[in-house]
């Protein structure tokens, strides 16, 4: 596992998303614009800004790029959402009327890309779908249950269930079945007869605001993080779920990603992605290691620089900004200097030893954070992985 | 407007799960055990008894204060901070950290000195996550 490439794209990045062929990346540099760069995760790739999407009035808080339809959906603090489609030369926006009276904070395309879900500060969740007769996107709002801002949203692989996390410290699973959009569900599937907006389960495991939530690749498990430095993994969603809470030794996480059914990676305030896996002997999730290795600097040097920094701060000198304060207390040499807020999978490849045959394991992912860096991580040679992708 | 406190837990009604008198009686019972253990110089055991069943879920301030007085007694009686913490069961780390912050909040010089010493050692053992949990948790306050 290594850092493949690191790109300083802005002073701070709010969110990012890759296109299906990993040739373009959409990034929000902490303002109301979305910048699309032409570039690949390969280490020798030179990134150049190709498009700037300017339609939102306020901070763009979430971006997702649909791999099949190539639509980009963006949501912003201005309570709007746009679905962008490429017409050959330009990205054309389509306004989606979310009918929110507070900021939209998170967004996720459904696996079939016929719907997307938006979490908002209005304590509600919008599920939007395309209405062909009127050629626009309609939003259906789930207003119940949430007591505070919905920070994270994620679709179950079955295209019907959504998981949401909120600053009321809970994680909930709802049904997002929409008549007319979703074909009749097999009566045998779990939650087959649930109506839109019906809450399947509410998880009250964290004691702090909960942020990133993700489903495992099969949809069997769900994981979310809490601001009280905890990670919760729940399986068998239903009346009697099995859950496990990991109280971290370190600072809280902000986002996470399932690499496979048994491995997951989380990124947060330690600026270093953490790998968690299922301990084969005990069958429980454990913290495995930090993925990034700090480049070693001699300890005496570090302590004298720390002392000088402290003296400098005491006398009121600041160099570049408030990021400085964090830099000195972290081991320098990590890829990220500040909190990681977004982790996106890049390439899933076939089996790795120990996995079930055919099960895809995420081999590479990218992280972005408050330091404005976009870092690519890969378990194996990324150029080989990219080559396999093109075929 | 409904946009007052983003993040504060909205509880429908808070139900006192346990009678305050029962809690205070339990604390008094624990006090006897703790005094005995302190005389036997078994500080870690004394601390574990004091932390066990701490009244975090109740809203009654008297119960919380009663347990705090007991925990405080053990913390101040301990001379060997390292020994106290090395043998402490890890399930009590988060709870102890909350009590340490309560101690630091008193402003009383000897209490703060001892709590600061304990805080340093506990952070080395339990990590920053422990501090995060002590600060972020606003339901189970000691």
Short mmCIF file of C-alpha atoms in Angstrom, two decimals:
data_model
loop_
_atom_site.label_atom_id
_atom_site.label_comp_id
_atom_site.label_asym_id
_atom_site.label_seq_id
_atom_site.Cartn_x
_atom_site.Cartn_y
_atom_site.Cartn_z
CA UNK A 1 0.00 0.00 0.00
CA UNK A 2 1.55 3.20 -1.04
CA UNK A 3 0.92 6.73 -2.05
CA UNK A 4 0.96 6.79 -5.81
CA UNK A 5 0.49 10.47 -6.44
CA UNK A 6 -0.44 13.62 -4.62
CA UNK A 7 -1.90 16.70 -6.26
CA UNK A 8 -2.32 20.04 -4.53
CA UNK A 9 -5.43 21.31 -6.26
CA UNK A 10 -6.66 24.08 -4.00
CA UNK A 11 -6.37 25.44 -0.51
CA UNK A 12 -9.08 23.07 0.63
CA UNK A 13 -11.21 20.45 -1.10
CA UNK A 14 -14.79 19.79 -0.08
CA UNK A 15 -15.56 16.78 -2.25
CA UNK A 16 -14.36 14.93 -5.33
CA UNK A 17 -15.59 12.31 -7.77
CA UNK A 18 -14.01 10.40 -10.65
CA UNK A 19 -15.59 9.47 -13.95
CA UNK A 20 -15.99 5.85 -14.99
CA UNK A 21 -12.81 5.60 -17.05
CA UNK A 22 -10.70 7.45 -14.48
CA UNK A 23 -9.71 10.05 -17.04
CA UNK A 24 -11.43 13.00 -15.42
CA UNK A 25 -12.00 14.13 -11.87
CA UNK A 26 -14.50 16.65 -10.52
CA UNK A 27 -13.37 18.60 -7.48
CA UNK A 28 -14.89 21.37 -5.39
CA UNK A 29 -12.13 23.70 -4.15
CA UNK A 30 -14.16 24.90 -1.15
CA UNK A 31 -16.19 27.43 -3.12
CA UNK A 32 -19.24 27.51 -5.31
CA UNK A 33 -17.51 26.06 -8.37
CA UNK A 34 -16.76 22.58 -9.52
CA UNK A 35 -13.45 22.13 -11.32
CA UNK A 36 -13.05 19.22 -13.69
CA UNK A 37 -9.49 18.14 -14.37
CA UNK A 38 -8.33 15.89 -17.14
CA UNK A 39 -5.95 13.43 -15.55
CA UNK A 40 -5.53 9.87 -14.41
CA UNK A 41 -4.46 8.31 -11.14
CA UNK A 42 -1.20 7.21 -12.74
CA UNK A 43 1.87 8.69 -11.06
CA UNK A 44 3.18 10.35 -14.19
CA UNK A 45 -0.12 11.89 -15.19
CA UNK A 46 -0.15 15.66 -15.48
CA UNK A 47 -3.47 17.12 -14.51
CA UNK A 48 -4.93 20.10 -16.31
CA UNK A 49 -8.12 21.93 -15.56
CA UNK A 50 -10.56 21.27 -18.39
CA UNK A 51 -13.87 22.72 -17.22
CA UNK A 52 -15.19 24.97 -14.49
CA UNK A 53 -18.84 24.47 -13.62
CA UNK A 54 -20.25 27.68 -12.22
CA UNK A 55 -23.89 27.53 -11.36
CA UNK A 56 -24.17 27.29 -7.62
CA UNK A 57 -24.22 30.42 -5.47
CA UNK A 58 -22.76 28.89 -2.36
CA UNK A 59 -20.39 26.15 -1.28
CA UNK A 60 -20.76 22.95 -3.26
CA UNK A 61 -20.94 20.35 -0.52
CA UNK A 62 -21.25 17.12 -2.49
CA UNK A 63 -20.38 15.75 -5.92
CA UNK A 64 -21.08 12.33 -7.37
CA UNK A 65 -20.31 11.09 -10.88
CA UNK A 66 -22.47 8.32 -12.27
CA UNK A 67 -20.28 5.75 -14.07
CA UNK A 68 -22.81 4.50 -16.63
CA UNK A 69 -24.76 7.59 -17.62
CA UNK A 70 -21.79 9.95 -17.09
CA UNK A 71 -24.01 12.45 -15.25
CA UNK A 72 -22.54 14.53 -12.48
CA UNK A 73 -24.80 15.56 -9.62
CA UNK A 74 -23.76 18.43 -7.39
CA UNK A 75 -25.46 19.74 -4.28
CA UNK A 76 -24.76 22.97 -2.53
CA UNK A 77 -25.43 25.09 0.51
CA UNK A 78 -27.63 27.21 -1.72
CA UNK A 79 -30.33 24.51 -1.29
CA UNK A 80 -30.12 23.50 -4.93
CA UNK A 81 -28.86 20.57 -6.87
CA UNK A 82 -27.78 20.38 -10.51
CA UNK A 83 -27.44 17.34 -12.72
CA UNK A 84 -24.75 18.01 -15.33
CA UNK A 85 -24.52 16.21 -18.65
CA UNK A 86 -21.80 16.53 -21.22
CA UNK A 87 -22.99 17.47 -24.69
CA UNK A 88 -19.64 17.05 -26.40
CA UNK A 89 -18.16 20.46 -25.70
CA UNK A 90 -19.70 21.76 -22.49
CA UNK A 91 -21.31 20.52 -19.32
CA UNK A 92 -24.98 21.47 -19.32
CA UNK A 93 -26.71 21.85 -15.98
CA UNK A 94 -30.26 20.83 -15.19
CA UNK A 95 -31.69 22.30 -12.04
CA UNK A 96 -33.27 19.84 -9.65
CA UNK A 97 -35.83 21.48 -7.41
CA UNK A 98 -35.21 19.87 -4.09
CA UNK A 99 -37.76 21.97 -2.19
CA UNK A 100 -35.39 22.41 0.71
CA UNK A 101 -35.24 25.38 3.03
CA UNK A 102 -31.75 24.55 4.30
CA UNK A 103 -28.41 23.59 2.80
CA UNK A 104 -27.92 20.32 0.96
CA UNK A 105 -24.96 18.57 2.45
CA UNK A 106 -24.41 15.16 0.88
CA UNK A 107 -25.34 13.29 -2.27
CA UNK A 108 -25.10 9.77 -3.70
CA UNK A 109 -26.18 8.25 -7.05
CA UNK A 110 -28.08 5.00 -6.77
CA UNK A 111 -26.40 1.88 -8.22
CA UNK A 112 -28.76 1.91 -11.24
CA UNK A 113 -28.38 5.68 -11.56
CA UNK A 114 -32.09 6.25 -11.93
CA UNK A 115 -32.24 7.99 -8.54
CA UNK A 116 -30.03 9.97 -6.25
CA UNK A 117 -30.35 10.82 -2.59
CA UNK A 118 -29.50 14.15 -0.95
CA UNK A 119 -28.98 14.77 2.74
CA UNK A 120 -29.74 18.24 4.02
CA UNK A 121 -29.58 20.57 6.98
CA UNK A 122 -33.37 20.69 6.97
CA UNK A 123 -33.39 17.40 8.89
CA UNK A 124 -34.68 15.71 5.77
CA UNK A 125 -33.54 13.46 2.97
CA UNK A 126 -34.56 13.95 -0.67
CA UNK A 127 -34.74 11.09 -3.10
CA UNK A 128 -34.75 12.42 -6.65
CA UNK A 129 -35.76 10.54 -9.76
CA UNK A 130 -36.11 11.43 -13.42
CA UNK A 131 -39.58 11.97 -14.80
CA UNK A 132 -39.39 11.40 -18.53
CA UNK A 133 -42.76 13.01 -19.44
CA UNK A 134 -41.69 16.38 -18.13
CA UNK A 135 -37.99 15.94 -18.74
CA UNK A 136 -36.98 16.92 -15.26
CA UNK A 137 -35.87 15.50 -11.94
CA UNK A 138 -38.46 15.29 -9.19
CA UNK A 139 -37.65 15.13 -5.53
CA UNK A 140 -39.52 13.19 -2.89
CA UNK A 141 -38.69 14.21 0.64
CA UNK A 142 -38.44 12.06 3.74
CA UNK A 143 -39.15 14.58 6.48
CA UNK A 144 -39.64 12.29 9.41
CA UNK A 145 -37.31 10.80 11.95
CA UNK A 146 -34.19 12.88 11.60
CA UNK A 147 -33.59 15.29 14.46
CA UNK A 148 -30.74 17.15 12.86
CA UNK A 149 -28.64 17.61 9.71
CA UNK A 150 -28.22 14.53 7.57
CA UNK A 151 -24.49 14.39 6.98
CA UNK A 152 -24.01 11.15 5.07
CA UNK A 153 -26.13 9.12 2.68
CA UNK A 154 -25.47 5.81 0.97
CA UNK A 155 -27.42 3.47 -1.31
CA UNK A 156 -27.69 -0.25 -0.69
CA UNK A 157 -26.60 -2.28 -3.77
CA UNK A 158 -30.24 -3.33 -4.28
CA UNK A 159 -31.13 0.22 -5.38
CA UNK A 160 -33.98 0.34 -2.85
CA UNK A 161 -32.62 1.06 0.60
CA UNK A 162 -30.71 4.11 1.78
CA UNK A 163 -28.67 4.56 4.91
CA UNK A 164 -28.34 8.01 6.43
CA UNK A 165 -26.19 9.41 9.21
CA UNK A 166 -26.94 12.58 11.04
CA UNK A 167 -25.62 15.05 13.58
CA UNK A 168 -28.21 13.67 15.97
CA UNK A 169 -25.67 10.84 16.35
CA UNK A 170 -27.86 8.17 14.80
CA UNK A 171 -27.75 6.11 11.64
CA UNK A 172 -30.97 5.10 9.96
CA UNK A 173 -31.98 2.89 7.06
CA UNK A 174 -34.99 3.86 4.98
CA UNK A 175 -36.79 2.41 2.05
CA UNK A 176 -36.51 4.51 -1.09
CA UNK A 177 -38.80 2.47 -3.27
CA UNK A 178 -40.47 4.70 -5.82
CA UNK A 179 -43.47 3.43 -7.72
CA UNK A 180 -42.97 3.84 -11.41
CA UNK A 181 -39.22 4.07 -11.19
CA UNK A 182 -38.46 0.83 -9.41
CA UNK A 183 -39.83 -2.26 -11.02
CA UNK A 184 -41.88 -4.57 -8.91
CA UNK A 185 -39.71 -6.17 -6.27
CA UNK A 186 -39.56 -9.89 -5.85
CA UNK A 187 -41.78 -10.69 -2.87
CA UNK A 188 -38.98 -12.89 -1.54
CA UNK A 189 -36.47 -10.05 -1.05
CA UNK A 190 -36.07 -8.55 2.35
CA UNK A 191 -38.09 -5.36 2.90
CA UNK A 192 -40.07 -6.06 -0.21
CA UNK A 193 -43.29 -4.54 1.05
CA UNK A 194 -41.99 -1.31 2.50
CA UNK A 195 -43.31 2.03 1.40
CA UNK A 196 -41.20 4.98 0.41
CA UNK A 197 -39.75 6.77 3.43
CA UNK A 198 -40.43 3.98 5.85
CA UNK A 199 -37.70 3.60 8.43
CA UNK A 200 -36.34 0.08 8.55
CA UNK A 201 -34.01 0.52 11.47
CA UNK A 202 -32.47 3.21 13.63
CA UNK A 203 -29.00 2.68 15.07
CA UNK A 204 -28.10 4.61 18.18
CA UNK A 205 -24.56 3.43 18.71
CA UNK A 206 -22.46 6.57 18.54
CA UNK A 207 -22.15 9.23 21.21
CA UNK A 208 -21.06 11.92 18.82
CA UNK A 209 -22.16 13.27 15.46
CA UNK A 210 -22.10 10.56 12.86
CA UNK A 211 -20.58 11.22 9.46
CA UNK A 212 -19.65 8.83 6.69
CA UNK A 213 -21.81 5.79 6.09
CA UNK A 214 -21.22 3.01 3.57
CA UNK A 215 -22.69 -0.36 2.74
CA UNK A 216 -20.41 -3.33 2.16
CA UNK A 217 -20.21 -4.54 -1.48
CA UNK A 218 -22.85 -7.21 -0.96
CA UNK A 219 -25.06 -4.98 1.14
CA UNK A 220 -24.91 -7.38 4.04
CA UNK A 221 -23.13 -4.97 6.36
CA UNK A 222 -23.25 -1.27 7.04
CA UNK A 223 -20.54 0.84 8.64
CA UNK A 224 -20.58 4.40 9.92
CA UNK A 225 -18.28 6.62 11.94
CA UNK A 226 -18.97 8.81 14.92
CA UNK A 227 -17.25 11.98 16.02
CA UNK A 228 -16.56 10.36 19.37
CA UNK A 229 -13.75 8.45 17.65
CA UNK A 230 -15.85 5.41 17.06
CA UNK A 231 -16.56 3.12 14.14
CA UNK A 232 -19.70 1.01 14.08
CA UNK A 233 -20.29 -1.97 11.84
CA UNK A 234 -23.72 -3.52 11.67
CA UNK A 235 -24.73 -6.71 9.88
CA UNK A 236 -28.04 -8.43 9.28
CA UNK A 237 -30.09 -5.29 9.12
CA UNK A 238 -33.49 -6.13 10.46
CA UNK A 239 -35.18 -6.65 13.80
CA UNK A 240 -32.09 -8.18 15.42
CA UNK A 241 -28.97 -6.76 13.86
CA UNK A 242 -25.48 -7.84 14.87
CA UNK A 243 -23.32 -4.85 15.61
CA UNK A 244 -19.79 -4.12 16.59
CA UNK A 245 -18.39 -0.87 17.89
CA UNK A 246 -14.71 -0.07 17.67
CA UNK A 247 -13.60 2.75 19.95
CA UNK A 248 -10.56 4.21 18.27
CA UNK A 249 -7.39 5.19 20.06
CA UNK A 250 -6.99 8.02 17.66
CA UNK A 251 -8.81 11.05 16.39
CA UNK A 252 -12.23 10.65 14.78
CA UNK A 253 -12.80 9.57 11.20
CA UNK A 254 -14.83 11.51 8.68
CA UNK A 255 -15.35 9.15 5.79
CA UNK A 256 -14.92 5.47 5.09
CA UNK A 257 -14.85 2.98 2.26
CA UNK A 258 -15.35 -0.77 2.12
CA UNK A 259 -12.49 -2.35 0.20
CA UNK A 260 -14.17 -5.74 0.34
CA UNK A 261 -16.48 -7.64 2.67
CA UNK A 262 -13.67 -8.02 5.16
CA UNK A 263 -11.60 -4.87 4.79
CA UNK A 264 -12.45 -1.26 5.24
CA UNK A 265 -10.50 1.97 5.20
CA UNK A 266 -11.37 5.15 7.06
CA UNK A 267 -9.94 8.65 6.83
CA UNK A 268 -10.25 11.51 9.26
CA UNK A 269 -8.53 13.93 11.55
CA UNK A 270 -5.35 11.89 11.86
CA UNK A 271 -4.70 12.75 8.20
CA UNK A 272 -3.78 9.14 7.67
CA UNK A 273 -6.12 6.48 6.28
CA UNK A 274 -6.75 3.65 8.73
CA UNK A 275 -7.18 0.08 7.60
CA UNK A 276 -9.65 -2.15 9.44
CA UNK A 277 -10.16 -5.81 8.75
CA UNK A 278 -11.91 -8.85 10.12
CA UNK A 279 -9.57 -10.81 12.31
CA UNK A 280 -9.87 -14.32 10.85
CA UNK A 281 -9.38 -16.01 14.23
CA UNK A 282 -11.97 -14.07 16.18
CA UNK A 283 -14.30 -13.05 13.39
CA UNK A 284 -14.46 -9.45 14.59
CA UNK A 285 -13.35 -6.20 13.00
CA UNK A 286 -10.08 -4.81 14.32
CA UNK A 287 -7.90 -1.85 13.52
CA UNK A 288 -5.05 -3.19 11.39
CA UNK A 289 -2.77 -0.25 10.72
CA UNK A 290 -2.33 3.25 9.44
CA UNK A 291 -1.82 3.11 5.71
CA UNK A 292 0.57 6.00 5.39
CA UNK A 293 4.06 5.80 6.80
CA UNK A 294 5.53 9.04 8.02
CA UNK A 295 8.89 9.76 6.50
CA UNK A 296 11.21 9.63 9.46
CA UNK A 297 12.78 12.84 10.57
CA UNK A 298 15.38 12.73 13.34
CA UNK A 299 13.74 13.18 16.69
CA UNK A 300 16.03 15.91 17.98
CA UNK A 301 15.34 17.96 14.90
CA UNK A 302 11.64 17.53 15.44
CA UNK A 303 11.75 18.62 19.04
CA UNK A 304 13.83 21.68 18.32
CA UNK A 305 11.57 22.67 15.45
CA UNK A 306 8.58 22.11 17.69
CA UNK A 307 10.16 24.34 20.33
CA UNK A 308 10.89 27.07 17.82
CA UNK A 309 7.36 26.80 16.46
CA UNK A 310 5.93 27.08 19.94
CA UNK A 311 8.13 30.09 20.69
CA UNK A 312 7.09 31.65 17.42
CA UNK A 313 3.42 31.12 18.15
CA UNK A 314 3.88 32.53 21.63
CA UNK A 315 5.31 35.70 20.19
CA UNK A 316 2.39 35.99 17.82
CA UNK A 317 4.05 34.99 14.58
CA UNK A 318 2.08 32.87 12.18
CA UNK A 319 3.40 31.72 8.90
CA UNK A 320 0.77 30.51 6.50
CA UNK A 321 -2.43 30.17 8.36
CA UNK A 322 -4.17 28.05 10.90
CA UNK A 323 -3.03 24.83 9.25
CA UNK A 324 0.34 25.51 10.85
CA UNK A 325 -0.90 24.55 14.30
CA UNK A 326 -1.73 21.04 13.17
CA UNK A 327 1.40 20.53 11.15
CA UNK A 328 3.77 20.75 14.07
CA UNK A 329 1.99 18.23 16.19
CA UNK A 330 1.68 15.66 13.44
CA UNK A 331 4.55 13.58 12.26
CA UNK A 332 5.63 15.48 9.19
CA UNK A 333 5.95 13.41 6.06
CA UNK A 334 2.38 12.15 5.83
CA UNK A 335 0.66 12.61 2.50
CA UNK A 336 -2.10 14.75 3.98
CA UNK A 337 -1.48 17.75 6.23
CA UNK A 338 -5.02 18.17 7.37
CA UNK A 339 -8.22 16.25 7.87
CA UNK A 340 -9.26 13.74 5.19
CA UNK A 341 -12.91 14.35 4.38
CA UNK A 342 -13.61 12.25 1.32
CA UNK A 343 -12.54 8.76 0.19
CA UNK A 344 -13.52 7.50 -3.26
CA UNK A 345 -12.82 4.04 -4.69
CA UNK A 346 -10.89 3.88 -7.94
CA UNK A 347 -10.32 0.39 -9.16
CA UNK A 348 -11.85 -2.88 -8.04
CA UNK A 349 -10.10 -5.91 -9.34
CA UNK A 350 -10.65 -9.59 -9.10
CA UNK A 351 -9.66 -11.75 -6.26
CA UNK A 352 -6.75 -11.33 -4.00
CA UNK A 353 -5.58 -14.30 -1.98
CA UNK A 354 -8.07 -15.28 0.63
CA UNK A 355 -11.07 -13.62 -0.95
CA UNK A 356 -13.97 -15.51 -2.43
CA UNK A 357 -13.42 -16.17 -6.11
CA UNK A 358 -15.00 -13.46 -8.16
CA UNK A 359 -15.32 -11.03 -5.26
CA UNK A 360 -14.01 -7.66 -6.21
CA UNK A 361 -11.60 -5.92 -3.91
CA UNK A 362 -10.89 -2.23 -4.16
CA UNK A 363 -7.21 -2.02 -5.04
CA UNK A 364 -6.86 1.71 -5.27
CA UNK A 365 -8.66 4.71 -3.83
CA UNK A 366 -8.24 8.45 -3.65
CA UNK A 367 -8.60 10.77 -0.68
CA UNK A 368 -9.12 14.51 -0.48
CA UNK A 369 -9.14 16.79 2.48
CA UNK A 370 -9.06 20.14 4.13
CA UNK A 371 -5.42 20.63 3.05
CA UNK A 372 -6.51 20.80 -0.59
CA UNK A 373 -4.56 17.72 -1.59
CA UNK A 374 -5.85 14.85 -3.63
CA UNK A 375 -3.87 11.72 -2.90
CA UNK A 376 -4.03 8.42 -4.79
CA UNK A 377 -3.35 5.22 -2.84
CA UNK A 378 -2.84 1.81 -4.33
CA UNK A 379 -2.28 -1.70 -3.00
CA UNK A 380 -0.52 -2.82 -6.12
CA UNK A 381 1.08 -1.36 -9.18
CA UNK A 382 -1.37 1.26 -10.38
CA UNK A 383 -0.18 1.35 -13.96
CA UNK A 384 -0.98 -2.35 -14.30
CA UNK A 385 -4.37 -1.82 -12.69
CA UNK A 386 -5.14 1.06 -15.03
CA UNK A 387 -4.06 -0.97 -18.04
CA UNK A 388 -6.44 -3.78 -17.09
CA UNK A 389 -9.21 -1.24 -16.73
CA UNK A 390 -8.92 -0.02 -20.33
CA UNK A 391 -9.31 -3.50 -21.76
CA UNK B 1 -37.51 28.61 14.32
CA UNK B 2 -36.56 24.99 14.21
CA UNK B 3 -32.95 25.75 13.36
CA UNK B 4 -31.79 26.37 16.91
CA UNK B 5 -29.34 23.71 17.97
CA UNK B 6 -27.91 21.64 15.21
CA UNK B 7 -26.47 18.57 16.83
CA UNK B 8 -27.95 18.72 20.27
CA UNK B 9 -29.87 15.54 20.95
CA UNK B 10 -33.58 16.03 20.97
CA UNK B 11 -35.01 13.67 23.53
CA UNK B 12 -38.71 13.19 23.51
CA UNK B 13 -38.92 12.75 27.27
CA UNK B 14 -36.14 11.73 29.57
CA UNK B 15 -37.18 8.81 31.68
CA UNK B 16 -35.30 8.36 34.94
CA UNK B 17 -34.53 4.70 34.78
CA UNK B 18 -33.48 4.42 38.34
CA UNK B 19 -34.57 5.85 41.63
CA UNK B 20 -32.05 8.41 42.95
CA UNK B 21 -32.33 7.00 46.45
CA UNK B 22 -31.28 3.60 45.16
CA UNK B 23 -28.31 5.11 43.40
CA UNK B 24 -27.18 7.00 46.48
CA UNK B 25 -27.55 3.87 48.56
CA UNK B 26 -25.38 2.01 46.08
CA UNK B 27 -22.74 4.72 46.20
CA UNK B 28 -22.69 4.54 49.98
CA UNK B 29 -22.24 0.79 49.76
CA UNK B 30 -19.38 1.25 47.33
CA UNK B 31 -17.79 3.82 49.66
CA UNK B 32 -17.43 1.20 52.35
CA UNK B 33 -15.76 -1.24 49.94
CA UNK B 34 -13.51 1.48 48.58
CA UNK B 35 -12.36 2.59 52.04
CA UNK B 36 -11.47 -0.97 52.88
CA UNK B 37 -9.50 -1.43 49.65
CA UNK B 38 -7.67 1.86 50.17
CA UNK B 39 -6.57 0.72 53.63
CA UNK B 40 -5.25 -2.43 51.97
CA UNK B 41 -3.42 -0.19 49.46
CA UNK B 42 -5.26 -1.83 46.54
CA UNK B 43 -5.72 1.37 44.59
CA UNK B 44 -6.62 -0.08 41.19
CA UNK B 45 -9.33 -2.28 42.66
CA UNK B 46 -10.64 0.65 44.65
CA UNK B 47 -10.80 2.77 41.51
CA UNK B 48 -12.60 0.02 39.61
CA UNK B 49 -15.24 -0.27 42.32
CA UNK B 50 -15.68 3.48 42.34
CA UNK B 51 -16.08 3.61 38.55
CA UNK B 52 -18.32 0.59 38.29
CA UNK B 53 -21.98 1.41 37.77
CA UNK B 54 -21.31 5.12 37.75
CA UNK B 55 -24.55 7.12 37.56
CA UNK B 56 -24.07 8.42 34.03
CA UNK B 57 -27.58 7.79 32.80
CA UNK B 58 -29.38 9.68 35.52
CA UNK B 59 -29.95 13.42 35.52
CA UNK B 60 -29.85 13.79 39.28
CA UNK B 61 -26.88 15.97 40.24
CA UNK B 62 -26.70 14.65 43.78
CA UNK B 63 -26.09 11.10 42.56
CA UNK B 64 -23.40 12.26 40.20
CA UNK B 65 -21.73 14.33 42.88
CA UNK B 66 -21.88 11.45 45.33
CA UNK B 67 -20.03 9.18 42.93
CA UNK B 68 -17.59 11.94 42.05
CA UNK B 69 -16.68 12.39 45.71
CA UNK B 70 -15.90 8.68 45.86
CA UNK B 71 -13.78 8.67 42.71
CA UNK B 72 -12.02 11.80 43.92
CA UNK B 73 -11.17 10.07 47.18
CA UNK B 74 -9.41 7.27 45.31
CA UNK B 75 -7.61 9.56 42.89
CA UNK B 76 -6.22 11.74 45.64
CA UNK B 77 -5.18 8.77 47.75
CA UNK B 78 -3.06 7.32 44.95
CA UNK B 79 0.64 8.11 44.94
CA UNK B 80 1.70 5.75 42.15
CA UNK B 81 -0.09 6.99 39.07
CA UNK B 82 1.57 4.54 36.67
CA UNK B 83 0.70 1.53 38.77
CA UNK B 84 -2.87 2.68 39.12
CA UNK B 85 -3.43 2.84 35.40
CA UNK B 86 -1.43 -0.10 34.09
CA UNK B 87 -3.68 -2.63 35.76
CA UNK B 88 -6.93 -0.80 35.15
CA UNK B 89 -9.42 -2.63 32.97
CA UNK B 90 -9.65 -0.89 29.58
CA UNK B 91 -13.44 -0.64 29.72
CA UNK B 92 -13.04 2.05 32.40
CA UNK B 93 -10.70 4.31 30.43
CA UNK B 94 -13.40 6.49 28.89
CA UNK B 95 -15.23 6.84 32.20
CA UNK B 96 -12.07 7.73 34.08
CA UNK B 97 -11.23 10.36 31.47
CA UNK B 98 -14.61 12.00 32.07
CA UNK B 99 -13.95 12.11 35.80
CA UNK B 100 -10.50 13.58 35.19
CA UNK B 101 -12.08 16.43 33.26
CA UNK B 102 -14.55 16.94 36.06
CA UNK B 103 -11.60 17.11 38.42
CA UNK B 104 -9.78 19.60 36.24
CA UNK B 105 -12.91 21.72 36.18
CA UNK B 106 -12.92 22.09 39.95
CA UNK B 107 -9.99 24.50 39.91
CA UNK B 108 -8.79 23.16 43.23
CA UNK B 109 -4.97 23.06 43.10
CA UNK B 110 -4.19 19.60 44.53
CA UNK B 111 -7.07 18.00 42.59
CA UNK B 112 -5.98 19.59 39.36
CA UNK B 113 -2.36 18.60 39.87
CA UNK B 114 -3.29 14.96 40.42
CA UNK B 115 -5.81 14.93 37.58
CA UNK B 116 -3.27 16.43 35.21
CA UNK B 117 -0.73 13.74 36.11
CA UNK B 118 -3.35 11.06 35.55
CA UNK B 119 -4.51 12.69 32.33
CA UNK B 120 -1.04 12.54 30.83
CA UNK B 121 -0.62 8.86 31.65
CA UNK B 122 -4.13 7.90 30.61
CA UNK B 123 -3.70 9.63 27.25
CA UNK B 124 -0.50 7.67 26.67
CA UNK B 125 -2.33 4.45 27.41
CA UNK B 126 -5.73 5.09 25.87
CA UNK B 127 -4.95 7.58 23.15
CA UNK B 128 -6.60 10.72 21.86
CA UNK B 129 -9.77 8.80 21.06
CA UNK B 130 -10.40 8.50 24.79
CA UNK B 131 -10.28 12.29 25.17
CA UNK B 132 -12.61 12.66 22.16
CA UNK B 133 -15.15 10.35 23.72
CA UNK B 134 -14.98 12.11 27.06
CA UNK B 135 -15.62 15.47 25.42
CA UNK B 136 -18.09 14.46 22.70
CA UNK B 137 -20.42 12.42 24.85
CA UNK B 138 -23.03 14.77 26.23
CA UNK B 139 -25.56 12.13 27.26
CA UNK B 140 -23.58 10.05 29.74
CA UNK B 141 -22.09 12.89 31.75
CA UNK B 142 -20.42 12.12 35.05
#
